[in-house]
Amino acid sequence: MKFRPVMSKPGSKNTVRFRISDNFLQFWFRFIERSRSMIELDNYNDLCKVVIRDYPTFSGLMLEKYFRQKLTEEGGFREMGSWWERKAGKDANEIDIVGIRAEGKSALVAEVKRNACNYDNKVFMAKIEHIKTKILSGYDIESRLYTIDDM
């Protein structure tokens, strides 16, 4: 499935990302297919280490997907998704959830973390200030943190 940042122009190709939408297939290609040679060699100990190492990142992405879907089902938004900049690397800004409300000029901007202890409010507020200059100028912004505890 093809994804673009919230409020991006439909013709812009530089910011497009592709994801597998089916959760099972996403897991399969992330862990099983990628590690096929370890499986064929019955190297389950190393496969287990890979899954344990990479699972926090994978489950974090699944958690983001869960909360985007939950907010979409609650309604009240005309657009829902993530937002990111084209530039890659450590300095690139990325926001997990941006929901543009259906009424008025307001938006929900949310960070999703598996554990609340990994949340840095200062960094998140800097991201919000950055997105205000890029696409949400003049919007009233509500910020939230979602964790596993909010499920």
Short mmCIF file of N, CA and C in Angstrom, two decimals:
data_model
loop_
_atom_site.label_atom_id
_atom_site.label_comp_id
_atom_site.label_asym_id
_atom_site.label_seq_id
_atom_site.Cartn_x
_atom_site.Cartn_y
_atom_site.Cartn_z
N MET A 1 0.84 -1.16 0.00
CA MET A 1 0.00 0.00 0.00
C MET A 1 0.89 1.24 0.00
N LYS A 2 0.48 2.28 -0.70
CA LYS A 2 1.24 3.50 -0.83
C LYS A 2 0.76 4.53 0.20
N PHE A 3 1.72 5.17 0.91
CA PHE A 3 1.40 6.17 1.91
C PHE A 3 2.13 7.46 1.60
N ARG A 4 1.46 8.57 1.87
CA ARG A 4 2.06 9.90 1.77
C ARG A 4 1.87 10.60 3.11
N PRO A 5 2.72 11.57 3.41
CA PRO A 5 2.51 12.34 4.63
C PRO A 5 1.16 13.08 4.58
N VAL A 6 0.58 13.30 5.74
CA VAL A 6 -0.67 14.04 5.83
C VAL A 6 -0.49 15.40 5.15
N MET A 7 -1.49 15.79 4.39
CA MET A 7 -1.56 17.07 3.68
C MET A 7 -0.49 17.25 2.61
N SER A 8 0.09 16.16 2.13
CA SER A 8 1.06 16.29 1.04
C SER A 8 0.31 16.31 -0.29
N LYS A 9 0.96 16.82 -1.28
CA LYS A 9 0.36 16.90 -2.61
C LYS A 9 0.32 15.51 -3.24
N PRO A 10 -0.81 15.13 -3.85
CA PRO A 10 -0.94 13.80 -4.45
C PRO A 10 0.12 13.46 -5.48
N GLY A 11 0.65 14.44 -6.20
CA GLY A 11 1.64 14.16 -7.23
C GLY A 11 3.07 14.03 -6.74
N SER A 12 3.31 14.36 -5.47
CA SER A 12 4.68 14.32 -4.96
C SER A 12 5.14 12.88 -4.74
N LYS A 13 6.22 12.52 -5.41
CA LYS A 13 6.71 11.14 -5.34
C LYS A 13 7.86 10.98 -4.36
N ASN A 14 8.51 12.06 -4.01
CA ASN A 14 9.69 11.97 -3.15
C ASN A 14 9.36 11.53 -1.73
N THR A 15 8.14 11.72 -1.28
CA THR A 15 7.79 11.41 0.10
C THR A 15 6.96 10.14 0.24
N VAL A 16 6.75 9.42 -0.83
CA VAL A 16 5.91 8.22 -0.80
C VAL A 16 6.65 7.09 -0.09
N ARG A 17 5.91 6.34 0.73
CA ARG A 17 6.42 5.14 1.37
C ARG A 17 5.46 4.00 1.05
N PHE A 18 6.01 2.81 0.95
CA PHE A 18 5.19 1.64 0.70
C PHE A 18 5.24 0.74 1.91
N ARG A 19 4.06 0.19 2.28
CA ARG A 19 3.96 -0.73 3.41
C ARG A 19 3.02 -1.86 3.03
N ILE A 20 3.27 -3.00 3.63
CA ILE A 20 2.34 -4.12 3.51
C ILE A 20 1.23 -3.86 4.51
N SER A 21 -0.01 -3.87 4.08
CA SER A 21 -1.11 -3.52 4.98
C SER A 21 -1.56 -4.68 5.87
N ASP A 22 -1.36 -5.92 5.45
CA ASP A 22 -1.76 -7.08 6.25
C ASP A 22 -0.72 -7.33 7.35
N ASN A 23 -1.17 -7.36 8.60
CA ASN A 23 -0.26 -7.51 9.74
C ASN A 23 0.51 -8.82 9.71
N PHE A 24 -0.17 -9.91 9.38
CA PHE A 24 0.51 -11.21 9.33
C PHE A 24 1.59 -11.20 8.26
N LEU A 25 1.27 -10.72 7.06
CA LEU A 25 2.26 -10.69 5.99
C LEU A 25 3.42 -9.75 6.32
N GLN A 26 3.10 -8.65 6.99
CA GLN A 26 4.16 -7.74 7.38
C GLN A 26 5.14 -8.43 8.35
N PHE A 27 4.60 -9.18 9.31
CA PHE A 27 5.44 -9.95 10.22
C PHE A 27 6.24 -11.00 9.45
N TRP A 28 5.57 -11.70 8.56
CA TRP A 28 6.21 -12.78 7.79
C TRP A 28 7.42 -12.25 7.01
N PHE A 29 7.23 -11.16 6.28
CA PHE A 29 8.33 -10.64 5.47
C PHE A 29 9.41 -9.99 6.33
N ARG A 30 9.03 -9.44 7.46
CA ARG A 30 10.01 -8.80 8.34
C ARG A 30 10.90 -9.83 9.04
N PHE A 31 10.33 -10.94 9.49
CA PHE A 31 11.08 -11.88 10.31
C PHE A 31 11.32 -13.24 9.67
N ILE A 32 10.34 -13.80 9.00
CA ILE A 32 10.47 -15.17 8.48
C ILE A 32 11.17 -15.19 7.13
N GLU A 33 10.62 -14.48 6.17
CA GLU A 33 11.20 -14.49 4.83
C GLU A 33 12.63 -13.95 4.83
N ARG A 34 12.86 -12.90 5.56
CA ARG A 34 14.19 -12.30 5.64
C ARG A 34 15.21 -13.25 6.27
N SER A 35 14.73 -14.15 7.12
CA SER A 35 15.62 -15.07 7.84
C SER A 35 15.51 -16.50 7.33
N ARG A 36 15.07 -16.66 6.10
CA ARG A 36 14.84 -17.99 5.53
C ARG A 36 16.07 -18.88 5.63
N SER A 37 17.25 -18.34 5.38
CA SER A 37 18.45 -19.17 5.42
C SER A 37 18.72 -19.69 6.83
N MET A 38 18.45 -18.89 7.86
CA MET A 38 18.61 -19.37 9.24
C MET A 38 17.62 -20.50 9.53
N ILE A 39 16.42 -20.37 9.01
CA ILE A 39 15.40 -21.41 9.22
C ILE A 39 15.81 -22.69 8.52
N GLU A 40 16.29 -22.57 7.29
CA GLU A 40 16.72 -23.74 6.53
C GLU A 40 17.90 -24.44 7.20
N LEU A 41 18.72 -23.68 7.94
CA LEU A 41 19.86 -24.26 8.64
C LEU A 41 19.50 -24.68 10.07
N ASP A 42 18.22 -24.63 10.39
CA ASP A 42 17.74 -24.94 11.75
C ASP A 42 18.46 -24.09 12.81
N ASN A 43 18.78 -22.88 12.45
CA ASN A 43 19.48 -21.95 13.35
C ASN A 43 18.45 -21.10 14.09
N TYR A 44 17.66 -21.73 14.91
CA TYR A 44 16.57 -21.05 15.59
C TYR A 44 17.05 -20.16 16.73
N ASN A 45 18.21 -20.46 17.28
CA ASN A 45 18.74 -19.61 18.36
C ASN A 45 19.05 -18.21 17.83
N ASP A 46 19.72 -18.14 16.67
CA ASP A 46 20.02 -16.83 16.10
C ASP A 46 18.77 -16.15 15.58
N LEU A 47 17.84 -16.92 15.04
CA LEU A 47 16.57 -16.35 14.58
C LEU A 47 15.83 -15.72 15.76
N CYS A 48 15.83 -16.40 16.88
CA CYS A 48 15.18 -15.89 18.08
C CYS A 48 15.83 -14.57 18.51
N LYS A 49 17.14 -14.48 18.43
CA LYS A 49 17.86 -13.24 18.78
C LYS A 49 17.46 -12.09 17.85
N VAL A 50 17.32 -12.39 16.56
CA VAL A 50 16.91 -11.37 15.60
C VAL A 50 15.50 -10.86 15.92
N VAL A 51 14.59 -11.79 16.20
CA VAL A 51 13.21 -11.39 16.52
C VAL A 51 13.18 -10.57 17.80
N ILE A 52 13.90 -11.00 18.82
CA ILE A 52 13.92 -10.26 20.09
C ILE A 52 14.53 -8.87 19.88
N ARG A 53 15.56 -8.77 19.07
CA ARG A 53 16.22 -7.49 18.80
C ARG A 53 15.31 -6.53 18.03
N ASP A 54 14.61 -7.04 17.01
CA ASP A 54 13.84 -6.18 16.10
C ASP A 54 12.37 -6.03 16.47
N TYR A 55 11.88 -6.87 17.37
CA TYR A 55 10.45 -6.83 17.69
C TYR A 55 9.98 -5.51 18.30
N PRO A 56 10.75 -4.84 19.15
CA PRO A 56 10.27 -3.56 19.67
C PRO A 56 9.97 -2.53 18.57
N THR A 57 10.81 -2.46 17.56
CA THR A 57 10.55 -1.55 16.44
C THR A 57 9.31 -1.98 15.68
N PHE A 58 9.21 -3.26 15.37
CA PHE A 58 8.05 -3.78 14.64
C PHE A 58 6.76 -3.53 15.42
N SER A 59 6.75 -3.86 16.71
CA SER A 59 5.52 -3.70 17.50
C SER A 59 5.18 -2.23 17.69
N GLY A 60 6.18 -1.36 17.70
CA GLY A 60 5.91 0.08 17.77
C GLY A 60 5.16 0.56 16.54
N LEU A 61 5.55 0.06 15.37
CA LEU A 61 4.85 0.41 14.13
C LEU A 61 3.41 -0.13 14.14
N MET A 62 3.24 -1.33 14.68
CA MET A 62 1.89 -1.91 14.79
C MET A 62 1.03 -1.11 15.77
N LEU A 63 1.64 -0.60 16.82
CA LEU A 63 0.92 0.21 17.80
C LEU A 63 0.48 1.53 17.16
N GLU A 64 1.34 2.14 16.36
CA GLU A 64 0.97 3.36 15.63
C GLU A 64 -0.23 3.07 14.73
N LYS A 65 -0.16 1.97 14.01
CA LYS A 65 -1.24 1.59 13.11
C LYS A 65 -2.55 1.40 13.89
N TYR A 66 -2.47 0.77 15.06
CA TYR A 66 -3.65 0.55 15.90
C TYR A 66 -4.29 1.88 16.29
N PHE A 67 -3.50 2.82 16.76
CA PHE A 67 -4.08 4.09 17.22
C PHE A 67 -4.61 4.94 16.06
N ARG A 68 -3.95 4.90 14.91
CA ARG A 68 -4.50 5.61 13.73
C ARG A 68 -5.86 5.04 13.37
N GLN A 69 -5.97 3.70 13.38
CA GLN A 69 -7.24 3.05 13.06
C GLN A 69 -8.31 3.39 14.09
N LYS A 70 -7.94 3.36 15.35
CA LYS A 70 -8.88 3.67 16.44
C LYS A 70 -9.41 5.10 16.31
N LEU A 71 -8.52 6.05 16.04
CA LEU A 71 -8.94 7.44 15.88
C LEU A 71 -9.82 7.62 14.64
N THR A 72 -9.47 6.92 13.57
CA THR A 72 -10.27 6.98 12.35
C THR A 72 -11.68 6.48 12.61
N GLU A 73 -11.80 5.39 13.36
CA GLU A 73 -13.12 4.83 13.68
C GLU A 73 -13.93 5.74 14.60
N GLU A 74 -13.26 6.50 15.46
CA GLU A 74 -13.96 7.44 16.33
C GLU A 74 -14.59 8.57 15.53
N GLY A 75 -14.00 8.90 14.39
CA GLY A 75 -14.56 9.92 13.50
C GLY A 75 -14.13 11.32 13.89
N GLY A 76 -14.62 12.27 13.11
CA GLY A 76 -14.32 13.67 13.36
C GLY A 76 -13.10 14.20 12.63
N PHE A 77 -12.51 13.38 11.76
CA PHE A 77 -11.32 13.80 11.03
C PHE A 77 -11.58 13.76 9.53
N ARG A 78 -10.98 14.69 8.82
CA ARG A 78 -11.07 14.65 7.36
C ARG A 78 -9.83 14.04 6.74
N GLU A 79 -8.75 13.96 7.55
CA GLU A 79 -7.52 13.32 7.09
C GLU A 79 -6.80 12.77 8.31
N MET A 80 -6.22 11.57 8.15
CA MET A 80 -5.52 10.91 9.25
C MET A 80 -4.33 10.16 8.70
N GLY A 81 -3.20 10.29 9.35
CA GLY A 81 -2.02 9.55 8.93
C GLY A 81 -0.80 9.98 9.71
N SER A 82 0.35 9.80 9.10
CA SER A 82 1.62 10.21 9.69
C SER A 82 2.16 11.37 8.87
N TRP A 83 3.20 11.99 9.38
CA TRP A 83 3.86 13.06 8.64
C TRP A 83 5.36 12.89 8.77
N TRP A 84 6.08 13.09 7.67
CA TRP A 84 7.53 13.01 7.69
C TRP A 84 8.08 13.92 6.61
N GLU A 85 9.35 14.22 6.77
CA GLU A 85 10.05 15.05 5.79
C GLU A 85 10.82 14.14 4.84
N ARG A 86 11.15 14.70 3.68
CA ARG A 86 11.89 13.92 2.68
C ARG A 86 13.29 13.58 3.13
N LYS A 87 13.95 14.51 3.79
CA LYS A 87 15.34 14.24 4.14
C LYS A 87 15.44 13.06 5.09
N ALA A 88 16.43 12.25 4.86
CA ALA A 88 16.61 11.04 5.67
C ALA A 88 17.63 11.31 6.77
N GLY A 89 17.67 10.42 7.71
CA GLY A 89 18.66 10.50 8.76
C GLY A 89 18.10 10.94 10.09
N LYS A 90 19.01 11.19 10.98
CA LYS A 90 18.67 11.51 12.36
C LYS A 90 17.92 12.84 12.49
N ASP A 91 18.21 13.80 11.62
CA ASP A 91 17.62 15.14 11.72
C ASP A 91 16.25 15.25 11.06
N ALA A 92 15.80 14.22 10.38
CA ALA A 92 14.50 14.27 9.70
C ALA A 92 13.38 14.23 10.74
N ASN A 93 12.43 15.11 10.59
CA ASN A 93 11.29 15.13 11.49
C ASN A 93 10.23 14.14 11.02
N GLU A 94 9.67 13.42 11.99
CA GLU A 94 8.61 12.47 11.71
C GLU A 94 7.64 12.48 12.89
N ILE A 95 6.35 12.51 12.56
CA ILE A 95 5.32 12.50 13.59
C ILE A 95 4.42 11.30 13.33
N ASP A 96 4.18 10.52 14.40
CA ASP A 96 3.47 9.25 14.28
C ASP A 96 2.04 9.42 13.80
N ILE A 97 1.29 10.35 14.39
CA ILE A 97 -0.12 10.52 14.03
C ILE A 97 -0.42 12.01 13.89
N VAL A 98 -1.01 12.35 12.75
CA VAL A 98 -1.53 13.69 12.53
C VAL A 98 -2.94 13.52 12.01
N GLY A 99 -3.89 14.06 12.75
CA GLY A 99 -5.29 14.01 12.34
C GLY A 99 -5.81 15.41 12.13
N ILE A 100 -6.28 15.70 10.94
CA ILE A 100 -6.87 17.00 10.63
C ILE A 100 -8.36 16.90 10.89
N ARG A 101 -8.85 17.68 11.81
CA ARG A 101 -10.27 17.63 12.19
C ARG A 101 -11.16 18.07 11.03
N ALA A 102 -12.34 17.48 10.98
CA ALA A 102 -13.29 17.78 9.90
C ALA A 102 -13.85 19.20 10.03
N GLU A 103 -13.98 19.68 11.24
CA GLU A 103 -14.54 21.02 11.48
C GLU A 103 -13.44 21.97 11.94
N GLY A 104 -13.44 23.16 11.38
CA GLY A 104 -12.50 24.19 11.81
C GLY A 104 -11.07 23.91 11.40
N LYS A 105 -10.19 24.76 11.91
CA LYS A 105 -8.76 24.60 11.64
C LYS A 105 -8.09 24.07 12.89
N SER A 106 -8.31 22.78 13.15
CA SER A 106 -7.68 22.16 14.31
C SER A 106 -7.16 20.78 13.92
N ALA A 107 -6.17 20.35 14.68
CA ALA A 107 -5.52 19.08 14.37
C ALA A 107 -5.09 18.39 15.66
N LEU A 108 -5.02 17.09 15.58
CA LEU A 108 -4.48 16.26 16.64
C LEU A 108 -3.10 15.78 16.18
N VAL A 109 -2.10 15.98 17.02
CA VAL A 109 -0.75 15.52 16.73
C VAL A 109 -0.36 14.62 17.89
N ALA A 110 0.00 13.36 17.59
CA ALA A 110 0.26 12.40 18.65
C ALA A 110 1.56 11.64 18.42
N GLU A 111 2.18 11.32 19.53
CA GLU A 111 3.36 10.48 19.56
C GLU A 111 2.93 9.13 20.12
N VAL A 112 3.43 8.05 19.56
CA VAL A 112 3.10 6.71 20.03
C VAL A 112 4.38 6.06 20.53
N LYS A 113 4.34 5.59 21.77
CA LYS A 113 5.48 4.91 22.37
C LYS A 113 4.99 3.65 23.05
N ARG A 114 5.76 2.60 22.94
CA ARG A 114 5.42 1.36 23.66
C ARG A 114 5.47 1.61 25.16
N ASN A 115 6.48 2.34 25.61
CA ASN A 115 6.66 2.64 27.03
C ASN A 115 6.74 4.15 27.20
N ALA A 116 5.98 4.67 28.15
CA ALA A 116 5.95 6.11 28.40
C ALA A 116 7.32 6.65 28.80
N CYS A 117 8.16 5.81 29.39
CA CYS A 117 9.49 6.27 29.81
C CYS A 117 10.38 6.64 28.62
N ASN A 118 10.02 6.20 27.40
CA ASN A 118 10.79 6.53 26.20
C ASN A 118 10.34 7.85 25.57
N TYR A 119 9.34 8.48 26.14
CA TYR A 119 8.79 9.73 25.60
C TYR A 119 9.62 10.91 26.08
N ASP A 120 10.00 11.79 25.15
CA ASP A 120 10.73 13.01 25.47
C ASP A 120 9.85 14.20 25.05
N ASN A 121 9.22 14.83 26.02
CA ASN A 121 8.28 15.92 25.73
C ASN A 121 8.96 17.08 24.99
N LYS A 122 10.20 17.39 25.35
CA LYS A 122 10.90 18.50 24.71
C LYS A 122 11.09 18.23 23.21
N VAL A 123 11.49 17.02 22.87
CA VAL A 123 11.68 16.65 21.46
C VAL A 123 10.35 16.69 20.72
N PHE A 124 9.29 16.17 21.35
CA PHE A 124 7.98 16.15 20.70
C PHE A 124 7.46 17.57 20.47
N MET A 125 7.62 18.44 21.44
CA MET A 125 7.17 19.83 21.28
C MET A 125 7.95 20.53 20.16
N ALA A 126 9.22 20.19 20.01
CA ALA A 126 10.01 20.76 18.91
C ALA A 126 9.47 20.27 17.57
N LYS A 127 9.05 19.00 17.51
CA LYS A 127 8.46 18.47 16.28
C LYS A 127 7.15 19.20 15.97
N ILE A 128 6.36 19.46 17.00
CA ILE A 128 5.08 20.18 16.80
C ILE A 128 5.35 21.59 16.27
N GLU A 129 6.32 22.27 16.84
CA GLU A 129 6.66 23.62 16.35
C GLU A 129 7.11 23.55 14.90
N HIS A 130 7.85 22.51 14.55
CA HIS A 130 8.32 22.35 13.17
C HIS A 130 7.16 22.10 12.21
N ILE A 131 6.23 21.23 12.60
CA ILE A 131 5.11 20.92 11.70
C ILE A 131 4.17 22.13 11.56
N LYS A 132 4.13 22.98 12.59
CA LYS A 132 3.33 24.22 12.49
C LYS A 132 3.85 25.10 11.36
N THR A 133 5.17 25.15 11.20
CA THR A 133 5.74 25.99 10.15
C THR A 133 5.59 25.35 8.77
N LYS A 134 5.51 24.02 8.72
CA LYS A 134 5.45 23.32 7.44
C LYS A 134 4.03 23.21 6.88
N ILE A 135 3.09 22.66 7.68
CA ILE A 135 1.76 22.40 7.11
C ILE A 135 0.60 22.83 8.00
N LEU A 136 0.85 23.14 9.27
CA LEU A 136 -0.26 23.43 10.18
C LEU A 136 -0.25 24.87 10.69
N SER A 137 0.20 25.77 9.86
CA SER A 137 0.19 27.19 10.24
C SER A 137 -1.25 27.65 10.41
N GLY A 138 -1.54 28.26 11.54
CA GLY A 138 -2.89 28.75 11.80
C GLY A 138 -3.84 27.72 12.39
N TYR A 139 -3.36 26.51 12.66
CA TYR A 139 -4.19 25.45 13.23
C TYR A 139 -4.08 25.44 14.75
N ASP A 140 -5.18 25.13 15.42
CA ASP A 140 -5.14 24.83 16.84
C ASP A 140 -4.71 23.38 16.94
N ILE A 141 -3.66 23.13 17.70
CA ILE A 141 -3.10 21.78 17.77
C ILE A 141 -3.27 21.20 19.16
N GLU A 142 -3.86 20.01 19.18
CA GLU A 142 -3.96 19.22 20.41
C GLU A 142 -2.89 18.16 20.33
N SER A 143 -2.07 18.05 21.38
CA SER A 143 -1.02 17.03 21.38
C SER A 143 -1.37 15.94 22.38
N ARG A 144 -0.99 14.71 22.02
CA ARG A 144 -1.24 13.55 22.87
C ARG A 144 -0.08 12.58 22.80
N LEU A 145 0.02 11.78 23.86
CA LEU A 145 0.93 10.65 23.89
C LEU A 145 0.08 9.40 24.04
N TYR A 146 0.30 8.43 23.18
CA TYR A 146 -0.39 7.13 23.29
C TYR A 146 0.64 6.05 23.59
N THR A 147 0.30 5.20 24.56
CA THR A 147 1.15 4.06 24.90
C THR A 147 0.28 2.80 24.93
N ILE A 148 0.90 1.68 25.19
CA ILE A 148 0.17 0.43 25.31
C ILE A 148 -0.91 0.53 26.36
N ASP A 149 -0.67 1.31 27.41
CA ASP A 149 -1.65 1.49 28.47
C ASP A 149 -2.95 2.14 28.00
N ASP A 150 -2.92 2.81 26.84
CA ASP A 150 -4.11 3.48 26.31
C ASP A 150 -4.97 2.57 25.43
N MET A 151 -4.55 1.34 25.28
CA MET A 151 -5.32 0.42 24.43
C MET A 151 -6.61 0.02 25.11
#
